[in-house]
PDB file of N, CA, C and O in Angstrom:
ATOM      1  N   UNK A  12      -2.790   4.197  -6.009  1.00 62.00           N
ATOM      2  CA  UNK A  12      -3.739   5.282  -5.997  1.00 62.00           C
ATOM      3  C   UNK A  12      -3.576   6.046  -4.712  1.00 62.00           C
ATOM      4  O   UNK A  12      -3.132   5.537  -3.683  1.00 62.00           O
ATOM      5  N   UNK A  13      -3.937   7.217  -4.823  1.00 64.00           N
ATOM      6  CA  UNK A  13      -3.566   8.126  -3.544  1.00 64.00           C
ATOM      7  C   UNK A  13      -5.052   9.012  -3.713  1.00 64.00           C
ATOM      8  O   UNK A  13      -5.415   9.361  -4.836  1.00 64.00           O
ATOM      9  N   UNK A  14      -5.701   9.270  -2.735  1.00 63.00           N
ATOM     10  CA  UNK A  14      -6.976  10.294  -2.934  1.00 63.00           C
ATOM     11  C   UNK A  14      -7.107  11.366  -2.045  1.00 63.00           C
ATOM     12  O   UNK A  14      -7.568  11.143  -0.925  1.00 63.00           O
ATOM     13  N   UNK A  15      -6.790  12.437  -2.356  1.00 60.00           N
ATOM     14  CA  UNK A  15      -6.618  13.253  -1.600  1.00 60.00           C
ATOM     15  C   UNK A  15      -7.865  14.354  -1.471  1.00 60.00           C
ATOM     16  O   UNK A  15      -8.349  14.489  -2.594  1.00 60.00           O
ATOM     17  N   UNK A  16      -8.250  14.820  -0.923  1.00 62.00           N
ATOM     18  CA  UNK A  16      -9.367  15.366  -0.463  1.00 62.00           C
ATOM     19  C   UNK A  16      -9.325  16.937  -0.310  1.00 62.00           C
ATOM     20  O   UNK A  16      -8.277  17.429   0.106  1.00 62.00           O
ATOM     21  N   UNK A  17     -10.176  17.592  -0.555  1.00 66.00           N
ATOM     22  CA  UNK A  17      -9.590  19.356   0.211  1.00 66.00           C
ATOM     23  C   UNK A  17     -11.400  19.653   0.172  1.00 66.00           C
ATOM     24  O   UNK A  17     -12.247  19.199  -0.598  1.00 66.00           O
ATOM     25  N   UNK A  18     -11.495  20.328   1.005  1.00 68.00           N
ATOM     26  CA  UNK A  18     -13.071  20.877   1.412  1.00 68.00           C
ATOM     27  C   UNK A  18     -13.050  22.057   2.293  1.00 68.00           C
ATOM     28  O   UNK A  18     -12.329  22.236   3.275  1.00 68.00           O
ATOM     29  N   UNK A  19     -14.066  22.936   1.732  1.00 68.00           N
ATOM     30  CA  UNK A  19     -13.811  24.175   2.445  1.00 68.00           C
ATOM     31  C   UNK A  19     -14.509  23.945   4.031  1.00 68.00           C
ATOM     32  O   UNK A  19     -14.716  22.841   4.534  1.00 68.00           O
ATOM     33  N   UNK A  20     -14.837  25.400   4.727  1.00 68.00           N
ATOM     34  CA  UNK A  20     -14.608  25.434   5.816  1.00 68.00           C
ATOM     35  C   UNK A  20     -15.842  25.032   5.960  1.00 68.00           C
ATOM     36  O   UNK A  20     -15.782  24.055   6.706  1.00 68.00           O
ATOM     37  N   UNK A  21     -17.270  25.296   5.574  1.00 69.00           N
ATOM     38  CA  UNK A  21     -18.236  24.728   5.897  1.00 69.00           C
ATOM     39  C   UNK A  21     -18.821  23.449   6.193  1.00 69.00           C
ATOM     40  O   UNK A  21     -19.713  23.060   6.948  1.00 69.00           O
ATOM     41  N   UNK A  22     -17.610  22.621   4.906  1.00 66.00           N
ATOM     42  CA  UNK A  22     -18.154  21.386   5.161  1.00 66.00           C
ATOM     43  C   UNK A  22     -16.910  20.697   6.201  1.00 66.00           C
ATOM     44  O   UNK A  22     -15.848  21.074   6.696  1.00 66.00           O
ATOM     45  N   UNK A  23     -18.041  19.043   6.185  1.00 64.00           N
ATOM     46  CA  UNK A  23     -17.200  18.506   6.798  1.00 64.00           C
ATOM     47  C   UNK A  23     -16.427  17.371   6.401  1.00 64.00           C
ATOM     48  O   UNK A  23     -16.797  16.498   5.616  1.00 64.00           O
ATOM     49  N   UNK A  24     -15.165  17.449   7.083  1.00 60.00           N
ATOM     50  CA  UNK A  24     -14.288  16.497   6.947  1.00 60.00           C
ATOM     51  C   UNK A  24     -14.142  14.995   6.850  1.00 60.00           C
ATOM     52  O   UNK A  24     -13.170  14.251   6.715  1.00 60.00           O
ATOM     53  N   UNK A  25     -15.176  14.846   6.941  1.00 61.00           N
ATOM     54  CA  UNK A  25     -15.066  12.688   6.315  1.00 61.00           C
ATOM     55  C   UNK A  25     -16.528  13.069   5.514  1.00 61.00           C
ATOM     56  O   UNK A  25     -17.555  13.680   5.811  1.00 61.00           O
ATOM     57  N   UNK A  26     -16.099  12.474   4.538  1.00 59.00           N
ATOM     58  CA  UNK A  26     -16.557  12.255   3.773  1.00 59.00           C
ATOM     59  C   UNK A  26     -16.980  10.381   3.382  1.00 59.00           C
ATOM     60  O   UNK A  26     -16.029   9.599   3.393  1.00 59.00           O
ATOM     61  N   UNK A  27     -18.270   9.878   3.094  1.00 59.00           N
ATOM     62  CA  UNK A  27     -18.284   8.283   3.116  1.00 59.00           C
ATOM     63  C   UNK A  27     -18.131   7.956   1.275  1.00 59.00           C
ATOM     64  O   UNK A  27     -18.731   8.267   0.246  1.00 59.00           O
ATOM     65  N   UNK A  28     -16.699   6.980   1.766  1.00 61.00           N
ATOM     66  CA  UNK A  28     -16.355   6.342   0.269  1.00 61.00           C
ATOM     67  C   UNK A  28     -17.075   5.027  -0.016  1.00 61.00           C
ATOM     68  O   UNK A  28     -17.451   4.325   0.922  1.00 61.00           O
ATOM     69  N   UNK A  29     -17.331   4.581  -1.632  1.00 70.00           N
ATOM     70  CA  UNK A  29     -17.640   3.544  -1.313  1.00 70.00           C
ATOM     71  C   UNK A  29     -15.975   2.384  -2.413  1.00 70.00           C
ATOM     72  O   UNK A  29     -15.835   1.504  -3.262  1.00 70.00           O
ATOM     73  N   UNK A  30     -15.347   3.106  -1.707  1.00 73.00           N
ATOM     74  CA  UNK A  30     -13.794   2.766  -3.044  1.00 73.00           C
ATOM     75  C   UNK A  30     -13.440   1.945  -1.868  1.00 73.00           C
ATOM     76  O   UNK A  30     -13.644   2.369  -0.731  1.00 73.00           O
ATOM     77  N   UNK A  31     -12.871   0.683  -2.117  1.00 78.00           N
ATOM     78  CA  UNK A  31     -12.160  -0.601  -1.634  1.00 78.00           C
ATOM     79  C   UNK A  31     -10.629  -0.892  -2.294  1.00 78.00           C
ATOM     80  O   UNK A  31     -10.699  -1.653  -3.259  1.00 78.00           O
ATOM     81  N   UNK A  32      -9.654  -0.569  -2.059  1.00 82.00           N
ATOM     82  CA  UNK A  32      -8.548  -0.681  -2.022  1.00 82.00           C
ATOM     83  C   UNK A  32      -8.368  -2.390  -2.776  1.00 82.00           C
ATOM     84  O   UNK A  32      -8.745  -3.023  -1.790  1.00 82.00           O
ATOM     85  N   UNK A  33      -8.106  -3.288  -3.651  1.00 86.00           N
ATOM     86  CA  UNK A  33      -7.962  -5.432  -3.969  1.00 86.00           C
ATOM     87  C   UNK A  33      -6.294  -4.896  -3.569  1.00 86.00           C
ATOM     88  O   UNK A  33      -5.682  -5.964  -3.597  1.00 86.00           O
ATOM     89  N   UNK A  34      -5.604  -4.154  -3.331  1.00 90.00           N
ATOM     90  CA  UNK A  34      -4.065  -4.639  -2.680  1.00 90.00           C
ATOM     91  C   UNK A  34      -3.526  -3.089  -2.748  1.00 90.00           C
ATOM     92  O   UNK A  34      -3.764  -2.012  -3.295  1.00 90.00           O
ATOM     93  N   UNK A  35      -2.603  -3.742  -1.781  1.00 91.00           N
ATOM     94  CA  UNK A  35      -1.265  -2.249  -1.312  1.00 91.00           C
ATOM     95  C   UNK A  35      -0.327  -2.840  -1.443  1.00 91.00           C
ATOM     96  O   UNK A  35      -0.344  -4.001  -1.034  1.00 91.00           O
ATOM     97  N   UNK A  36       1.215  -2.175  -2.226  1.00 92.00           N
ATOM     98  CA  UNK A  36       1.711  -2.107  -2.708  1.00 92.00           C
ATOM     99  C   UNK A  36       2.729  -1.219  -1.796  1.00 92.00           C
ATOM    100  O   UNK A  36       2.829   0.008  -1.819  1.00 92.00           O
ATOM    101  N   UNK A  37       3.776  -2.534  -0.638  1.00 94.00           N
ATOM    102  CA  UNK A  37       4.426  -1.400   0.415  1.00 94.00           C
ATOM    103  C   UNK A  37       6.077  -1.683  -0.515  1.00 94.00           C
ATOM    104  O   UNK A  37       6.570  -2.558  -1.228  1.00 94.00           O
ATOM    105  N   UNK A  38       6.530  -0.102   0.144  1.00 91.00           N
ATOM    106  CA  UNK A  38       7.894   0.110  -0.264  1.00 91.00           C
ATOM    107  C   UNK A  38       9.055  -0.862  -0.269  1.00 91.00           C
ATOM    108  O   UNK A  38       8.886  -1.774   0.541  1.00 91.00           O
ATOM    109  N   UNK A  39      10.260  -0.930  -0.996  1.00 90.00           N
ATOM    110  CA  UNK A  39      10.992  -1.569  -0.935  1.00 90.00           C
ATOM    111  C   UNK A  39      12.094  -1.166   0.722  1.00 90.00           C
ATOM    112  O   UNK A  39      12.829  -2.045   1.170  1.00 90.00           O
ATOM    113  N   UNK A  40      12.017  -0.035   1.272  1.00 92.00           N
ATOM    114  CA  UNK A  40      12.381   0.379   2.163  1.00 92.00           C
ATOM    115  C   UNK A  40      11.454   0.700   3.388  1.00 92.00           C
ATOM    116  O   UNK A  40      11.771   1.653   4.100  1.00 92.00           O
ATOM    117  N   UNK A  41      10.391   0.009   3.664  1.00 93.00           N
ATOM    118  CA  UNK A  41       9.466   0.738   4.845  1.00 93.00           C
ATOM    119  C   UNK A  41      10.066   0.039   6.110  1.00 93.00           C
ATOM    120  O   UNK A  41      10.765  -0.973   6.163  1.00 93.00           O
ATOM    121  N   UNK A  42       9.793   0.519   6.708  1.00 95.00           N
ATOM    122  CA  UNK A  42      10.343  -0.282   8.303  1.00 95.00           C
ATOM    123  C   UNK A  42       9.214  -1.322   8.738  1.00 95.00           C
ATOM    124  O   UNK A  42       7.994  -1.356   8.578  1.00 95.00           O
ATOM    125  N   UNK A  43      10.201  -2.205   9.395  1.00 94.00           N
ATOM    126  CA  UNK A  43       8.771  -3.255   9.692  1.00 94.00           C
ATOM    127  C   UNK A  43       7.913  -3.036  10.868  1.00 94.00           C
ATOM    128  O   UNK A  43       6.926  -3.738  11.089  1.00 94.00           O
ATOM    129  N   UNK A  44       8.322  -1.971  11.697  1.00 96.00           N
ATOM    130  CA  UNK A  44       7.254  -1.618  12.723  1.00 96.00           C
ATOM    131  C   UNK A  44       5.974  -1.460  11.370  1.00 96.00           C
ATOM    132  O   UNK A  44       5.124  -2.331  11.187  1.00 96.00           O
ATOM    133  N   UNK A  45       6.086  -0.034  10.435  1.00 94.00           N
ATOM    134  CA  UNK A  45       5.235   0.007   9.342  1.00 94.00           C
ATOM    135  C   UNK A  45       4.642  -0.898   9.096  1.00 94.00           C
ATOM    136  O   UNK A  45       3.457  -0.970   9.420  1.00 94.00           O
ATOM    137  N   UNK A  46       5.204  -1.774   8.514  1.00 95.00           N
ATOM    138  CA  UNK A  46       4.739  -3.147   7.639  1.00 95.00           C
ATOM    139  C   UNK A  46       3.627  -4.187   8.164  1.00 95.00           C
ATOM    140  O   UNK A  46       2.705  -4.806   7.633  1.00 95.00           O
ATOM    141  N   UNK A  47       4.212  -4.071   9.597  1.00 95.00           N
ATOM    142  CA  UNK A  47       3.304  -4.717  10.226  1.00 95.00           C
ATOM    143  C   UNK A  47       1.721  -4.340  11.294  1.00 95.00           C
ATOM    144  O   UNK A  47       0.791  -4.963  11.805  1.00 95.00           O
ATOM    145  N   UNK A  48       2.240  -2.855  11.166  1.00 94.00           N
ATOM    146  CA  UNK A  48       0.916  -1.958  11.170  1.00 94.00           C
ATOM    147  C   UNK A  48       0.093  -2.299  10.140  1.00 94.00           C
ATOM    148  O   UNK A  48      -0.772  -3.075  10.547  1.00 94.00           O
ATOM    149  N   UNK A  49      -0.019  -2.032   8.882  1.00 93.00           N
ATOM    150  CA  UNK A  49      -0.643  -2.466   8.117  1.00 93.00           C
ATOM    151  C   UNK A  49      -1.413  -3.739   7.873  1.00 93.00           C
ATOM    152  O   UNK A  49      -2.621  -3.927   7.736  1.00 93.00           O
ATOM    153  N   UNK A  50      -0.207  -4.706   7.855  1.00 94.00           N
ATOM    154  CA  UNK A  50      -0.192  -5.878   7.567  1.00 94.00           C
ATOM    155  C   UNK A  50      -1.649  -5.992   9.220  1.00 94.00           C
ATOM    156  O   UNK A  50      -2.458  -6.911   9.094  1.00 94.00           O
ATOM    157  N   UNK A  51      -1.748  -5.418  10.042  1.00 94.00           N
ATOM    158  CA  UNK A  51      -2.140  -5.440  11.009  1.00 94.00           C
ATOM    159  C   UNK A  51      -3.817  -4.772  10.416  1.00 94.00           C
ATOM    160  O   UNK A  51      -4.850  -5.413  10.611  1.00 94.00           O
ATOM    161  N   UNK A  52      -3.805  -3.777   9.888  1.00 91.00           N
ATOM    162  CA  UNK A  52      -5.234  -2.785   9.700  1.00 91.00           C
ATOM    163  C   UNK A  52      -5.870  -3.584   8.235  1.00 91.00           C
ATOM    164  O   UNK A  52      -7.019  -3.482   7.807  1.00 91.00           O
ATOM    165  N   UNK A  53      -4.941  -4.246   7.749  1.00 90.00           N
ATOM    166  CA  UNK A  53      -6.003  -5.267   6.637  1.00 90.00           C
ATOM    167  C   UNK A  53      -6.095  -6.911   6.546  1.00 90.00           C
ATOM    168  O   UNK A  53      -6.392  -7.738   5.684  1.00 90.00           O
ATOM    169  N   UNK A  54      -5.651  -6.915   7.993  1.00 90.00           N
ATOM    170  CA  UNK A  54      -5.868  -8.658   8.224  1.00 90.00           C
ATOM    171  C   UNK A  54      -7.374  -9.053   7.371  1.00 90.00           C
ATOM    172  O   UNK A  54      -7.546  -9.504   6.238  1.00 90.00           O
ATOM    173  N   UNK A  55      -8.260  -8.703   8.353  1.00 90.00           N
ATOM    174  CA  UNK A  55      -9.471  -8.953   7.772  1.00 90.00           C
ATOM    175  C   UNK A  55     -10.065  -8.538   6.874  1.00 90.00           C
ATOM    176  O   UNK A  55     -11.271  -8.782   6.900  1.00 90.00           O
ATOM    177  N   UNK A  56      -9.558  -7.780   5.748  1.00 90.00           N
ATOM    178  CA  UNK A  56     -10.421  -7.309   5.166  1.00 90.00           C
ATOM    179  C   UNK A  56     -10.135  -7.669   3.798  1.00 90.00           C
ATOM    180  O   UNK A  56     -10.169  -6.772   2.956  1.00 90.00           O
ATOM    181  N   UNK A  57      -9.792  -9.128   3.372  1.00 90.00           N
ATOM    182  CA  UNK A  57      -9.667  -9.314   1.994  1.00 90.00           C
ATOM    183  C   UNK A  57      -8.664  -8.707   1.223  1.00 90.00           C
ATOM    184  O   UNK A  57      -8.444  -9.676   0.496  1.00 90.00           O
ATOM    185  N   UNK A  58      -7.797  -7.744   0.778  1.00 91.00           N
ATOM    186  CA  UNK A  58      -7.034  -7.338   0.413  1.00 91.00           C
ATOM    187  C   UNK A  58      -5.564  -7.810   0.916  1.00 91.00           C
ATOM    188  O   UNK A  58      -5.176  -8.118   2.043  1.00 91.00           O
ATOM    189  N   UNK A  59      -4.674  -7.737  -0.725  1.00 93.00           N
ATOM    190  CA  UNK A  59      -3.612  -8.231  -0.830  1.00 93.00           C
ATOM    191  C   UNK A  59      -2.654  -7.310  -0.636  1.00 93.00           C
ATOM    192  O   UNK A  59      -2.858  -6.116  -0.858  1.00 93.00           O
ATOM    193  N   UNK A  60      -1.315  -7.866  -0.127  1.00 95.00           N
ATOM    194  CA  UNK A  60      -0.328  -6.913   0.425  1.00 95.00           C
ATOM    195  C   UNK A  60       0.991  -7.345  -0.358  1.00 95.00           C
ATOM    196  O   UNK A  60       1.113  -8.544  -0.606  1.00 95.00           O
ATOM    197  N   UNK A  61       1.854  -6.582  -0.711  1.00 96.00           N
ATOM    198  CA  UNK A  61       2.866  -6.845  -1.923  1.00 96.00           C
ATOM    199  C   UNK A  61       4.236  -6.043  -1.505  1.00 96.00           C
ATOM    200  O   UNK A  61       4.395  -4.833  -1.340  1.00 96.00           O
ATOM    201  N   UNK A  62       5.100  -7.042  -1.399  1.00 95.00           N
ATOM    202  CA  UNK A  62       6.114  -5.496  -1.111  1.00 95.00           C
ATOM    203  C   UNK A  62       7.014  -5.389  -2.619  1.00 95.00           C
ATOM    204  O   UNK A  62       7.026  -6.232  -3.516  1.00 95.00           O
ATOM    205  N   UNK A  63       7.784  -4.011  -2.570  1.00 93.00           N
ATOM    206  CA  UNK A  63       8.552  -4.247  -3.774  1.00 93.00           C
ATOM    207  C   UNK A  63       9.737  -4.224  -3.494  1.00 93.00           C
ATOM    208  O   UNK A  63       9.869  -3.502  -2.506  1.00 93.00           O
ATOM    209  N   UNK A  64      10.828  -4.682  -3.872  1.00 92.00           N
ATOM    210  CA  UNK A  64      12.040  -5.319  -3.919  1.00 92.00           C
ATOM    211  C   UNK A  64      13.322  -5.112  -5.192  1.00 92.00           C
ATOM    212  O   UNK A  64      13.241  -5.102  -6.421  1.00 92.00           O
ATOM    213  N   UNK A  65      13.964  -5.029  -4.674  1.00 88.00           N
ATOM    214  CA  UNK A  65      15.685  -5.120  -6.319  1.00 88.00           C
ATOM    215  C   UNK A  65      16.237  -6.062  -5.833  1.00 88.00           C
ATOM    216  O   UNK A  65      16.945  -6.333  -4.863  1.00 88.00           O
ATOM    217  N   UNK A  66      15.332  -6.999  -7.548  1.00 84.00           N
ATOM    218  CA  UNK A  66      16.467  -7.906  -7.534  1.00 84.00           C
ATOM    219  C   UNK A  66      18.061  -8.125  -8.179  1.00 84.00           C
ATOM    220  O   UNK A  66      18.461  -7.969  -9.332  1.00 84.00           O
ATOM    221  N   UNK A  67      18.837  -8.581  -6.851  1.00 79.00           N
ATOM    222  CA  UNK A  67      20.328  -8.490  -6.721  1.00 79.00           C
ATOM    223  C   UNK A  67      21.210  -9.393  -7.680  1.00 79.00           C
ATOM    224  O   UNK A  67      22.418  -9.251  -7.867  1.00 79.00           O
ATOM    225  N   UNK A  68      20.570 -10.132  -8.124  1.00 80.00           N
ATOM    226  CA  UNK A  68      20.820 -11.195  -9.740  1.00 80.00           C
ATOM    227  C   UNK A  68      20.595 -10.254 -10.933  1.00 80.00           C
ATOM    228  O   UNK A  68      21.303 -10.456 -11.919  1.00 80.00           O
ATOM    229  N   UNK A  69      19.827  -9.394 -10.968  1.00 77.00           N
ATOM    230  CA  UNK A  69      19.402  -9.269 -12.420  1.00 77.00           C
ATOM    231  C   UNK A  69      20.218  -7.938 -12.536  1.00 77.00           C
ATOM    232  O   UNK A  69      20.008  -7.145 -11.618  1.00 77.00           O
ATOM    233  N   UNK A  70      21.118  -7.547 -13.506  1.00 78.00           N
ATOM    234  CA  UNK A  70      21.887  -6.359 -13.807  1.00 78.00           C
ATOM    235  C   UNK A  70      20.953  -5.133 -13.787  1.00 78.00           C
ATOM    236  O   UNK A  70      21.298  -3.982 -13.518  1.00 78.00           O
ATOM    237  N   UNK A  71      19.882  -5.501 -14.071  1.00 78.00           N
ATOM    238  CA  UNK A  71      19.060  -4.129 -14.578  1.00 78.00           C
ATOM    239  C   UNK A  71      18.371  -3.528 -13.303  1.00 78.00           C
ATOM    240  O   UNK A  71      17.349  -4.138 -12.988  1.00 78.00           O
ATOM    241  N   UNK A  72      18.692  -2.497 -12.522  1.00 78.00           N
ATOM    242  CA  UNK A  72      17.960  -2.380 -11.515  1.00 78.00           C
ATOM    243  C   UNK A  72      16.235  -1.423 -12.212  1.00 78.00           C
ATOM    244  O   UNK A  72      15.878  -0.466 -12.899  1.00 78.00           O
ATOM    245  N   UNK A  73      15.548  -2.907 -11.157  1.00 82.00           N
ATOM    246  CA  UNK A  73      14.186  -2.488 -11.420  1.00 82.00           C
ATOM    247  C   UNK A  73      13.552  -3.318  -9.970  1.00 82.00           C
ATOM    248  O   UNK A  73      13.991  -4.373  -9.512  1.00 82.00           O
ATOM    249  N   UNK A  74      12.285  -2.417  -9.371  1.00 87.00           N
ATOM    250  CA  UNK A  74      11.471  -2.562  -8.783  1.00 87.00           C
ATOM    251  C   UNK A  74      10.261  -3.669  -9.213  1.00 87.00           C
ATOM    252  O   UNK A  74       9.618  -3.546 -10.256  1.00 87.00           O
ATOM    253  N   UNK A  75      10.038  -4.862  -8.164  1.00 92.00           N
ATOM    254  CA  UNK A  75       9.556  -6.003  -8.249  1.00 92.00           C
ATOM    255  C   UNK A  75       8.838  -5.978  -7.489  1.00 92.00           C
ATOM    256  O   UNK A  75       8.968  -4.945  -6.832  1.00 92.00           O
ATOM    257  N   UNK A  76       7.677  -6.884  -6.988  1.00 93.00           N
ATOM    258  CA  UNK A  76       6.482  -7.604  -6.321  1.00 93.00           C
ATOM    259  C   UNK A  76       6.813  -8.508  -5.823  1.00 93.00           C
ATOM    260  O   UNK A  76       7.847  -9.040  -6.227  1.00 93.00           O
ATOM    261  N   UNK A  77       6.170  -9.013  -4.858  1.00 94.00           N
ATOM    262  CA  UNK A  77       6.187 -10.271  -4.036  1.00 94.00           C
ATOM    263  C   UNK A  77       5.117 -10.471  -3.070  1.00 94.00           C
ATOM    264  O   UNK A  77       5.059  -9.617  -2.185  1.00 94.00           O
ATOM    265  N   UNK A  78       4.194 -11.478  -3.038  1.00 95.00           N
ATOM    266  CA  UNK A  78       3.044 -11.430  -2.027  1.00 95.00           C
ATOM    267  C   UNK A  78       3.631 -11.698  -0.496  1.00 95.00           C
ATOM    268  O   UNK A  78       4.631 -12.379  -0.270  1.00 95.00           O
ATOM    269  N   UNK A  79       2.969 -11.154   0.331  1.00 91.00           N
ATOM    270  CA  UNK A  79       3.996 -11.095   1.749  1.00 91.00           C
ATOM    271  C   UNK A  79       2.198 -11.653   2.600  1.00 91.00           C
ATOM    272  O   UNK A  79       1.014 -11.453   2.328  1.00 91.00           O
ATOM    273  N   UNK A  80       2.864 -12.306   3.547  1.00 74.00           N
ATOM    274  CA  UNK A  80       1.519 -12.856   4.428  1.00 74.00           C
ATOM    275  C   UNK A  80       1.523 -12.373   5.586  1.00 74.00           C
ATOM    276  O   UNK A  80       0.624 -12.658   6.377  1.00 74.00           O
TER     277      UNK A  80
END
């Protein structure tokens, strides 16, 4: 999910959500400075972190999951 926002000039810019993210879903290519930013901004907060991956066995290239700690 991606939520993108646009508001004119009067109002203001944050707006309070009450939407909770249960997991993120990082790239098969992110850098691990990235990764571990993250992995860093949802230590505590219950949510699961997944990276996706090609696997190098299976002929069919397709994008996979894996829980990462």
């Amino acid at each position: 999910w991606r939520l993108i926002f646009t508001c004119l000039a009067n109002q203001p810019l944050h707006k309070s959500l009450s939407l909770k993210p249960k997991a993120i879903y990082l790239g098969s290519q992110i850098s691990n400075i990235n990764k571990q930013i993250i992995k860093k901004l949802v230590a505590d907060k219950d949510i699961l972190i997944y990276e996706m991956y090609v696997d190098e066995q299976n002929c069919k290239y397709a994008l996979n999951y894996r829980p990462i700690s």
